[in-house]
Coordinates of C-alpha atoms and ligand atoms in Angstrom, one line a residue:
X1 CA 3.5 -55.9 68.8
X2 CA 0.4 -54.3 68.1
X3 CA -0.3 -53.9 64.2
X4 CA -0.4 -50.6 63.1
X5 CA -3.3 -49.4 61.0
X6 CA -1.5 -50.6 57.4
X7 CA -1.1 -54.3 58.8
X8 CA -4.6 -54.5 58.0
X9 CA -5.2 -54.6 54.8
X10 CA -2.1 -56.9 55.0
X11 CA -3.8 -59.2 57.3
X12 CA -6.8 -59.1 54.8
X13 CA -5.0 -59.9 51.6
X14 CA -3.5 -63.0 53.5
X15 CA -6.8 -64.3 54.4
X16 CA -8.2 -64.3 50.7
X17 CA -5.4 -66.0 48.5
X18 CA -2.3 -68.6 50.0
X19 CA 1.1 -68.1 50.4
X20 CA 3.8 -70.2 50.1
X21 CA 7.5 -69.4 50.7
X22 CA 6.2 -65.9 51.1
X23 CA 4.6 -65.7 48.0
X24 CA 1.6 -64.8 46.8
X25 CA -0.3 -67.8 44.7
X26 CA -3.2 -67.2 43.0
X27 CA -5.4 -69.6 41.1
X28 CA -2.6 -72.3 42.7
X29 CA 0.1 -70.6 40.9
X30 CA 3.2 -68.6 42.9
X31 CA 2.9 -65.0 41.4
X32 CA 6.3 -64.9 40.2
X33 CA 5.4 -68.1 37.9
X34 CA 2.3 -66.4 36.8
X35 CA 4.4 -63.0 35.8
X36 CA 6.0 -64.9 33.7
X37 CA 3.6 -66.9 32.3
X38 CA 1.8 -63.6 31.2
X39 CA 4.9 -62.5 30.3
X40 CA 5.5 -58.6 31.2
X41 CA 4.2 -56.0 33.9
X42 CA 2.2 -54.3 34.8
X43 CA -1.1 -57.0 34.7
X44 CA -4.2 -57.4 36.3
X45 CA -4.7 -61.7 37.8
X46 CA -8.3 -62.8 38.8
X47 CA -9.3 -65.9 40.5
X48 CA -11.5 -68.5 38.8
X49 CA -12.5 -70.2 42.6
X50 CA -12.7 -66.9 44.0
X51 CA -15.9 -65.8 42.2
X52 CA -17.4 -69.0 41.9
X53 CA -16.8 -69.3 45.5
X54 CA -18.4 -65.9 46.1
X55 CA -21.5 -66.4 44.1
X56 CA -21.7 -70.1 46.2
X57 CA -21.7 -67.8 49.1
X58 CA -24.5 -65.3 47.7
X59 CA -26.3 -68.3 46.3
X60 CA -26.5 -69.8 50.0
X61 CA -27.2 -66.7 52.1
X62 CA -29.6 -65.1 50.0
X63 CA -33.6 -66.2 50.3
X64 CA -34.4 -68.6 47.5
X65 CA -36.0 -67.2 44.4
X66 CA -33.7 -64.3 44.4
X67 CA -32.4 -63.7 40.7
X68 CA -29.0 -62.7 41.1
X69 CA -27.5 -60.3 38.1
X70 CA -23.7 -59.2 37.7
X71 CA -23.5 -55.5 36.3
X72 CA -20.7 -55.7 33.8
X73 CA -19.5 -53.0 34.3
X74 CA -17.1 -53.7 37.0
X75 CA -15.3 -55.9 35.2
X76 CA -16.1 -56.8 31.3
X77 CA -13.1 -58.9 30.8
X78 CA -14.7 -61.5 28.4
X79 CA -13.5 -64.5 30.2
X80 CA -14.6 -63.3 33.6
X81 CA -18.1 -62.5 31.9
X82 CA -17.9 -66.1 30.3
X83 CA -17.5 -67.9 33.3
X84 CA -20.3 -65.6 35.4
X85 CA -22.7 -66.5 32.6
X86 CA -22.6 -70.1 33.9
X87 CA -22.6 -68.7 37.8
X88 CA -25.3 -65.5 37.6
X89 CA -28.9 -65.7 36.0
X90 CA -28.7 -62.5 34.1
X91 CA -26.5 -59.6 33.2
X92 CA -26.7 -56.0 33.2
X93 CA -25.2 -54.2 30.6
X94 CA -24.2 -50.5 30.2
X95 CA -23.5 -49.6 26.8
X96 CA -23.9 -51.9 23.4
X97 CA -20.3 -52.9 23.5
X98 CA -21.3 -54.7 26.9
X99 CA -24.6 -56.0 25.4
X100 CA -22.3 -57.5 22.7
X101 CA -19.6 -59.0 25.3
X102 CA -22.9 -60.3 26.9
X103 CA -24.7 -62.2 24.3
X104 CA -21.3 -63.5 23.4
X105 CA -21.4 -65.7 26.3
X106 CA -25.2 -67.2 25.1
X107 CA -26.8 -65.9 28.4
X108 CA -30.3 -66.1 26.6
X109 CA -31.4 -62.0 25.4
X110 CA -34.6 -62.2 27.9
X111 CA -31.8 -62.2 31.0
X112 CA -30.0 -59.1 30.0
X113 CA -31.2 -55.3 30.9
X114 CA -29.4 -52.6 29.4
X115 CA -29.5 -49.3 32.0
X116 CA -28.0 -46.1 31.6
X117 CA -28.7 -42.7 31.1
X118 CA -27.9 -41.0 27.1
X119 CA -28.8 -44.5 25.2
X120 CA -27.6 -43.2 21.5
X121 CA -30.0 -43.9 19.0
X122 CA -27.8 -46.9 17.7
X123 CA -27.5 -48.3 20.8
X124 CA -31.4 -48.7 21.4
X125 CA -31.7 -50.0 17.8
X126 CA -29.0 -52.7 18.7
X127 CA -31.1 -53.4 22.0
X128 CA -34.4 -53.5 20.5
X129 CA -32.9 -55.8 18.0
X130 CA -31.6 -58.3 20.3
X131 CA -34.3 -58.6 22.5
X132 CA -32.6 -57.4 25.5
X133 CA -34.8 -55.5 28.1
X134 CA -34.1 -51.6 28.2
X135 CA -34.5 -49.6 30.7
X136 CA -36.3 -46.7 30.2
X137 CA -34.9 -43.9 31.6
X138 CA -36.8 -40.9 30.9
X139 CA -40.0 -40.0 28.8
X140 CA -38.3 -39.1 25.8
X141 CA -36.1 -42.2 25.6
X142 CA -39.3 -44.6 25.9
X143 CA -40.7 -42.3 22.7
X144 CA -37.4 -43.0 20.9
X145 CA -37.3 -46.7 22.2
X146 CA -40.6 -46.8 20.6
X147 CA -40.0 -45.4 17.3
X148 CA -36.9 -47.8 17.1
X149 CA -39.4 -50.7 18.0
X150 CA -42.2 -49.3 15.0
X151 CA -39.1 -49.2 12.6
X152 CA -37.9 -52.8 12.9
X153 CA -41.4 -54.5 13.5
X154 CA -40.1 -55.9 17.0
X155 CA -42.0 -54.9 19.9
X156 CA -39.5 -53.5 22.8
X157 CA -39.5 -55.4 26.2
X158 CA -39.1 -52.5 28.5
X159 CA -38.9 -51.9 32.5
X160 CA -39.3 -48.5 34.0
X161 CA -35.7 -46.9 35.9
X162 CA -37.6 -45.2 38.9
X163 CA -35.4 -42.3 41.0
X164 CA -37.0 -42.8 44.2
X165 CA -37.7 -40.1 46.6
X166 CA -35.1 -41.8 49.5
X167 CA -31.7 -42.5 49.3
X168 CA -29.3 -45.6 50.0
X169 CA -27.9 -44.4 53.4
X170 CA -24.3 -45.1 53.6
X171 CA -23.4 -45.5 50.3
X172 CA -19.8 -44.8 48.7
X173 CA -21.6 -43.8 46.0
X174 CA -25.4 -42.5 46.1
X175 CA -27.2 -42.8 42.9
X176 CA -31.1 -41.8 43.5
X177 CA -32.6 -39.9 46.0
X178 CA -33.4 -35.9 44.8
X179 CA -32.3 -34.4 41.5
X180 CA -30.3 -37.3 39.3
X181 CA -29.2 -37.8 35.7
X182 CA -30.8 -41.2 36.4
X183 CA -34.1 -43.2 36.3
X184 CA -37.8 -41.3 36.0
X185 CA -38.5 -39.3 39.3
X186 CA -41.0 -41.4 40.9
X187 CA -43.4 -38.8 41.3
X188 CA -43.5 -38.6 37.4
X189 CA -44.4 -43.1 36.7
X190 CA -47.7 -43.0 37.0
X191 CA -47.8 -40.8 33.8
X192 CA -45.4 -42.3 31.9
X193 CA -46.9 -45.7 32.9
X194 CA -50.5 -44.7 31.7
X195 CA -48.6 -43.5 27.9
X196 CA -46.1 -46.6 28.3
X197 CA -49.7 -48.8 27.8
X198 CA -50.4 -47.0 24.7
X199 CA -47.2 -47.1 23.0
X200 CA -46.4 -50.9 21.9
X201 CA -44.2 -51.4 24.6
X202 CA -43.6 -54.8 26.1
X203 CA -43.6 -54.0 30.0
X204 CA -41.8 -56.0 32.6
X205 CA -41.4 -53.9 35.9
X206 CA -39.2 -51.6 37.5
X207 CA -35.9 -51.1 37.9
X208 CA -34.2 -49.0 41.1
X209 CA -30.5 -48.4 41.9
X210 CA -29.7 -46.4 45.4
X211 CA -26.2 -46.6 45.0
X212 CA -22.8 -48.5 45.3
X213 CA -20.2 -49.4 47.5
X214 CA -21.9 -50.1 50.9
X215 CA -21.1 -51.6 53.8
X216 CA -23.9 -51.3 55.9
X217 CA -26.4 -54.1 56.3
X218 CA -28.9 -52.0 57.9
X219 CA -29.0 -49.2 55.2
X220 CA -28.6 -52.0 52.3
X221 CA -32.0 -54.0 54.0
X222 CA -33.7 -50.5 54.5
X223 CA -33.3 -49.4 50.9
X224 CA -34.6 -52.9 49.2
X225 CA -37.9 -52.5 51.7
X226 CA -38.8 -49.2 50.6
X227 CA -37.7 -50.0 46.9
X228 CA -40.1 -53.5 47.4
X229 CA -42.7 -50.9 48.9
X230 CA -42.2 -48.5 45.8
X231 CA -42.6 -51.0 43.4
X232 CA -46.0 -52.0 44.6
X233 CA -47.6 -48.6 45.0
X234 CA -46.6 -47.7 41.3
X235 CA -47.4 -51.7 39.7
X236 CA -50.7 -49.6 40.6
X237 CA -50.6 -47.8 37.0
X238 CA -48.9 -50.5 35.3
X239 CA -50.4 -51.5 31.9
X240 CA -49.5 -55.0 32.7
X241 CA -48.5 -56.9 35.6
X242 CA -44.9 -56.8 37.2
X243 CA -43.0 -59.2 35.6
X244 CA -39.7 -58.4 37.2
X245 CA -38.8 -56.0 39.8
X246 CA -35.2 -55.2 39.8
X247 CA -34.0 -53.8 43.8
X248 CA -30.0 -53.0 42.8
X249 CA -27.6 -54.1 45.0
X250 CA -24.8 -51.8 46.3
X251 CA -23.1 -54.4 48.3
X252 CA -19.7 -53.0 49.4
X253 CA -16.2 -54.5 49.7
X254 CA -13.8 -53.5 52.3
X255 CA -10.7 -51.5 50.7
X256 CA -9.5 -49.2 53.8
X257 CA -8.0 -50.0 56.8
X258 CA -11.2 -50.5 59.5
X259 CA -13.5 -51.2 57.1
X260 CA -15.4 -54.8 57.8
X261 CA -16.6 -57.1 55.1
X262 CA -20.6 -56.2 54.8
X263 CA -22.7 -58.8 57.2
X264 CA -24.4 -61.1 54.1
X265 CA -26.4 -62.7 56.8
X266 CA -27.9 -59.7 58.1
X267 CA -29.0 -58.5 54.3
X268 CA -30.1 -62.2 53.7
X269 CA -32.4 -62.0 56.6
X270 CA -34.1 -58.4 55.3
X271 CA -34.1 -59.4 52.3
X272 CA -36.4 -62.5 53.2
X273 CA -38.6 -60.4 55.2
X274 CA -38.5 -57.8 52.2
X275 CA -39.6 -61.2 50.2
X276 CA -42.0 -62.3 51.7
X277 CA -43.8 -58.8 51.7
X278 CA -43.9 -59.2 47.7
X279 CA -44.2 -62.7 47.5
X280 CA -48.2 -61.9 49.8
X281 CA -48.8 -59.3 46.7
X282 CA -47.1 -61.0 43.8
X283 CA -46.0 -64.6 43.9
X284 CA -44.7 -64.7 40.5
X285 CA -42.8 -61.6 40.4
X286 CA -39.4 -62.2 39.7
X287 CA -36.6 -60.5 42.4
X288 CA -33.4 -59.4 41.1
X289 CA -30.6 -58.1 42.7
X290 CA -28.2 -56.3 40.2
X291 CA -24.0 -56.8 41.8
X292 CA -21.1 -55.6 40.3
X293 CA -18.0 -55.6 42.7
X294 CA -19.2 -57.8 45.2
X295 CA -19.1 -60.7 42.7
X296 CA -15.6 -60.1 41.6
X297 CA -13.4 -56.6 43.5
X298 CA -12.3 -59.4 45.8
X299 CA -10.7 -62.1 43.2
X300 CA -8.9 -59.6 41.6
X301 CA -5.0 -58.2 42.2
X302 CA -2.9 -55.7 40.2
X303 CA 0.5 -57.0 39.5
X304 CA 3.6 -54.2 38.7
X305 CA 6.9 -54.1 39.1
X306 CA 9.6 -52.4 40.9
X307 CA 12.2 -50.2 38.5
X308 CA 13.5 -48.4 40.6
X309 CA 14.2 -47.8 44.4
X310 CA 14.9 -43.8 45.1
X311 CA 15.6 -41.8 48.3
X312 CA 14.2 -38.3 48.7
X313 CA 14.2 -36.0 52.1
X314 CA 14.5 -39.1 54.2
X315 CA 11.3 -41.0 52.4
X316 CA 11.9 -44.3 49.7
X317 CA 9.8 -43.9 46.9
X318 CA 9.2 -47.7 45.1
X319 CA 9.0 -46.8 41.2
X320 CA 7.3 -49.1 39.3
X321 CA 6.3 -49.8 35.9
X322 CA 2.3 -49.4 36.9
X323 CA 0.2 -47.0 38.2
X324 CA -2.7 -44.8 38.0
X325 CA -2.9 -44.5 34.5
X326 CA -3.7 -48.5 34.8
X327 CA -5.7 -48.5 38.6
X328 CA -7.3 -44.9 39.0
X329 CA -9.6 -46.6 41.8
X330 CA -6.0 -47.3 43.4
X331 CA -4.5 -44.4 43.1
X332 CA -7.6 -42.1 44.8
X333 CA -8.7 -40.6 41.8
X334 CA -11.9 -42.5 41.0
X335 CA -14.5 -40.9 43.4
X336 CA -12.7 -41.2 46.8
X337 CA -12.6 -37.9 48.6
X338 CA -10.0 -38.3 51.1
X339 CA -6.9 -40.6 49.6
X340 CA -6.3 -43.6 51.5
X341 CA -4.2 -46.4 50.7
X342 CA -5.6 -49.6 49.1
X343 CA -4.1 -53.0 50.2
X344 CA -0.6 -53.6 48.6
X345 CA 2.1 -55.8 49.2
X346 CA 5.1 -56.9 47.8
X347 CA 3.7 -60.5 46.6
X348 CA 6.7 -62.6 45.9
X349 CA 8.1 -61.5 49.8
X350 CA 4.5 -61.1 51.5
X351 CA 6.0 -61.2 55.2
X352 CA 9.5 -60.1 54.0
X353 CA 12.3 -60.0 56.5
X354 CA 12.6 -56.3 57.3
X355 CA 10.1 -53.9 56.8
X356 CA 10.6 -50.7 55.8
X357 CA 7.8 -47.3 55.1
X358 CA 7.8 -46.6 51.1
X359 CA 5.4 -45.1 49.1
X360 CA 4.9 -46.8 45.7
X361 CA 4.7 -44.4 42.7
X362 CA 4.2 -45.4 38.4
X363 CA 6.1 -44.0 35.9
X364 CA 3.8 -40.6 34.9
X365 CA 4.6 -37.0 35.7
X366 CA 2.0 -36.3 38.5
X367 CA 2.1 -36.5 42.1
X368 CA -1.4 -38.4 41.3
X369 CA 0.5 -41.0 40.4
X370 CA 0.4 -43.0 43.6
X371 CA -0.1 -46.5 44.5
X372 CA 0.3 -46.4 48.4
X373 CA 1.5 -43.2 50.5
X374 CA 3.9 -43.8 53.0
X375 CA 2.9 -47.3 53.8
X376 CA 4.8 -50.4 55.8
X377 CA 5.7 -53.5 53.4
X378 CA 8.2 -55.9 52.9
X379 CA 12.1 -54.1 52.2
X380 CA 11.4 -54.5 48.1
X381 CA 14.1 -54.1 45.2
X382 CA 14.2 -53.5 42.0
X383 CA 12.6 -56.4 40.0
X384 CA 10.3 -57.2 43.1
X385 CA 6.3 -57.6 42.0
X386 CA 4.1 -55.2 44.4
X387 CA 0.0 -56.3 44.3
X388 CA -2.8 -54.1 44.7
X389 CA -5.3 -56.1 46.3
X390 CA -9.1 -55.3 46.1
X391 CA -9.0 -54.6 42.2
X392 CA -10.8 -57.2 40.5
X393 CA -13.5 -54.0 39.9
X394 CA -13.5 -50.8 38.3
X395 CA -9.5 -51.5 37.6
X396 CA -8.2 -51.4 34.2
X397 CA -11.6 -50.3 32.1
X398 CA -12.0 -47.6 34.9
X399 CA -8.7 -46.2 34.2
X400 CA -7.0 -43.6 31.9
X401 CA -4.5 -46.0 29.9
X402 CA -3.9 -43.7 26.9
X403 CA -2.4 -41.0 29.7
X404 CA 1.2 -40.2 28.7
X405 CA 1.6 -43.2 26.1
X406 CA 2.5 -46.5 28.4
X407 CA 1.4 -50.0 26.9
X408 CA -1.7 -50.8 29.0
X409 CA -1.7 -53.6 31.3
X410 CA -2.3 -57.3 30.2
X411 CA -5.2 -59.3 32.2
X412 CA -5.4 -63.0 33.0
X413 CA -8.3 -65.1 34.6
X414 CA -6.6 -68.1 36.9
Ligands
PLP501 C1 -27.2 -49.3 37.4 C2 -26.1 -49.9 38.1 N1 -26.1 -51.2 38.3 C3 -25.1 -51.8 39.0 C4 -23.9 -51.1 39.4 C5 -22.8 -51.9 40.0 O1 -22.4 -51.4 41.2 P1 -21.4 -52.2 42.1 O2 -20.3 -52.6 41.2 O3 -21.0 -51.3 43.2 O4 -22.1 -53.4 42.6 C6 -23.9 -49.7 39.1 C7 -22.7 -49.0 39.5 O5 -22.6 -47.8 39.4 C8 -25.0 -49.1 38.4 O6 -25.0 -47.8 38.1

């Protein structure tokens, strides 16, 4: 039988995690042990070996001397971050909750950057403070980064966010390239470089970031060239030489049906031509590539369970104790334009004996409130777990969890 387009993501979550007697295991543990080891429903489970495995896999593809960041903000679960502090060598932190999750770990101050646009005053004083590197994002935030530096006698260690005048091509998400809340229009550096020297600023170098979620080699290798290229023509007004020169990352993870797992070994081999084009101007500057899901969408399920099975017009709904109100990304409401279903299954009957078309709905008054549309699993029942594979990103602390009053879900590293 030829599998129909929603076999694939099936086929997909097979290959990541094992099964045995039709279950699910994750971390070596069958997912109906784990439920009840964590104790209720709705949860999110992440995988230990699965992001060590995937930064091994980074660690080996990629040219050596590549510094290799995880942006926090895909998943701050303090364990998760804990372990990548002994994987990654730096983090990238969003807010100064983040920066506090960070330093928890003991990753040393000098190997976190804190990016953003709208740094509150506090925030930058807390930065400052810890020694953290901030990245400037606009000429009135280095003035304030300044003043914050005067006030506590510390001198700042800065990097310049540059909106460049190209775009990532491909991207789920395109984050520079024409207007953006982000970054320092390029065409604007130079100046703020030549103030930046006179304002008892610690410089380090530049930081750029296209854009998220791709899957295309080609655009991926294109955009760290030009951002290499970028770099150099503006280290040209620096008031001190480029310490560090932060390229982004934007590697994407397959979610939808047809979508292929990004070639590493095609952005490993621009990347080392891309290398060795700064290495001729700059031998010592250090390369950093800033990932987010890559490191750990992949490692991650969300676990509810079935409450109910109902019939309407023909179509089964599943209705289960999670939904969007825990996984927006799942339920298309976190920057997908078209909905398409994410990988699910039912994980404690992952073949299942018949199969049946259900869509999979949570508890909240809103047709939003959808976890897979009219998709082909494993005939569930009432207590059955279903998984939402690919959601060990921009799951829980991407969601709206005080909608309509539901306990939010628990999360477990295995
Ligand atoms: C500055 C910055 N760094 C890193 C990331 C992480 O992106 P991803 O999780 O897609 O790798 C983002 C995402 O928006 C970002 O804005």
């Amino acid at each position: 039988m030829t599998p129909s387009t929603d076999d694939l993501p099936r086929h997909a979550a097979l290959k990541q995690f094992p099964v045995l007697d039709d279950c699910l295991q994750l971390g070596g543990v069958l997912l109906t042990r784990l439920a009840e080891r964590v104790g209720r429903t709705p949860f999110y489970a992440y995988e230990r070996n699965h992001i060590q495995s995937r930064v091994e896999l980074l660690r080996h593809a990629l040219p050596p001397g590549v510094h290799l960041h995880y942006a926090m903000k895909a998943n701050p679960m303090p364990a998760v971050v804990h372990l990548l502090a002994g994987l990654v060598d730096g983090f990238d932190v969003a807010s100064a909750g983040e920066m506090r999750t960070a330093l928890d770990t003991g990753m040393p101050p000098s190997r976190v950057s804190l990016a953003g646009p709208g740094k509150s005053s506090a925030e930058l004083r807390s930065a400052v403070a810890a020694g953290v590197l901030v990245h400037l994002e606009s000429d009135e935030e280095m003035q304030r980064v300044a003043a914050v530096g005067e006030l506590l006698g510390i001198t700042p260690r800065v990097a310049v966010r540059v909106n460049p005048d190209f775009e990532l091509k491909h991207a789920g998400m395109k984050m520079a390239g024409g207007a953006r809340q982000f970054g320092v229009d390029a065409v604007r550096v130079p100046a703020m470089l030549r103030r930046l020297g006179r304002m008892g600023l610690e410089f380090h170098g530049f930081h750029l970031f296209c854009g998220a979620q791709n899957l295309s080699a080609a655009a991926i290798c294109e955009a760290q060239r030009l951002c290499v290229r970028l770099g150099l023509e503006l280290a040209e007004f620096a008031p001190s030489p480029v310490r560090s020169l932060n390229i982004g990352g934007g590697f994407g993870v397959p979610y939808f049906p047809g979508e292929r797992a990004l070639d590493l070994a095609a952005v490993a081999d621009g990347l080392g031509a891309t290398m060795a084009m700064l290495r001729r101007e700059w031998p010592d500057t250090r390369l950093i590539l800033e990932l987010g899901r890559y490191l750990v969408a992949e490692a991650g399920i969300y676990v509810c369970r079935v409450i109910e099975r109902k019939q309407s017009h023909g179509q089964v709904f599943l209705i289960t104790d999670g939904g969007m109100h825990h996984h927006l990304a799942a339920s298309g409401n976190f920057g997908q334009v078209l909905r398409k279903n994410f990988p699910v299954a039912i994980g404690n009957r992952l073949h299942g004996g018949a199969r049946e078309t259900v869509s999979v709905v949570g508890p909240l008054c809103t047709p939003l409130d959808l976890l897979a549309d009219r998709m082909e699993l494993a005939r569930a029942d009432v207590g059955d777990l279903v998984v939402v594979f690919q959601s060990g990103a921009y799951g829980l602390t991407a969601s709206p969890t005080a909608f309509l009053g539901h306990p939010a879900p628990l999360e477990v590293l295995v």
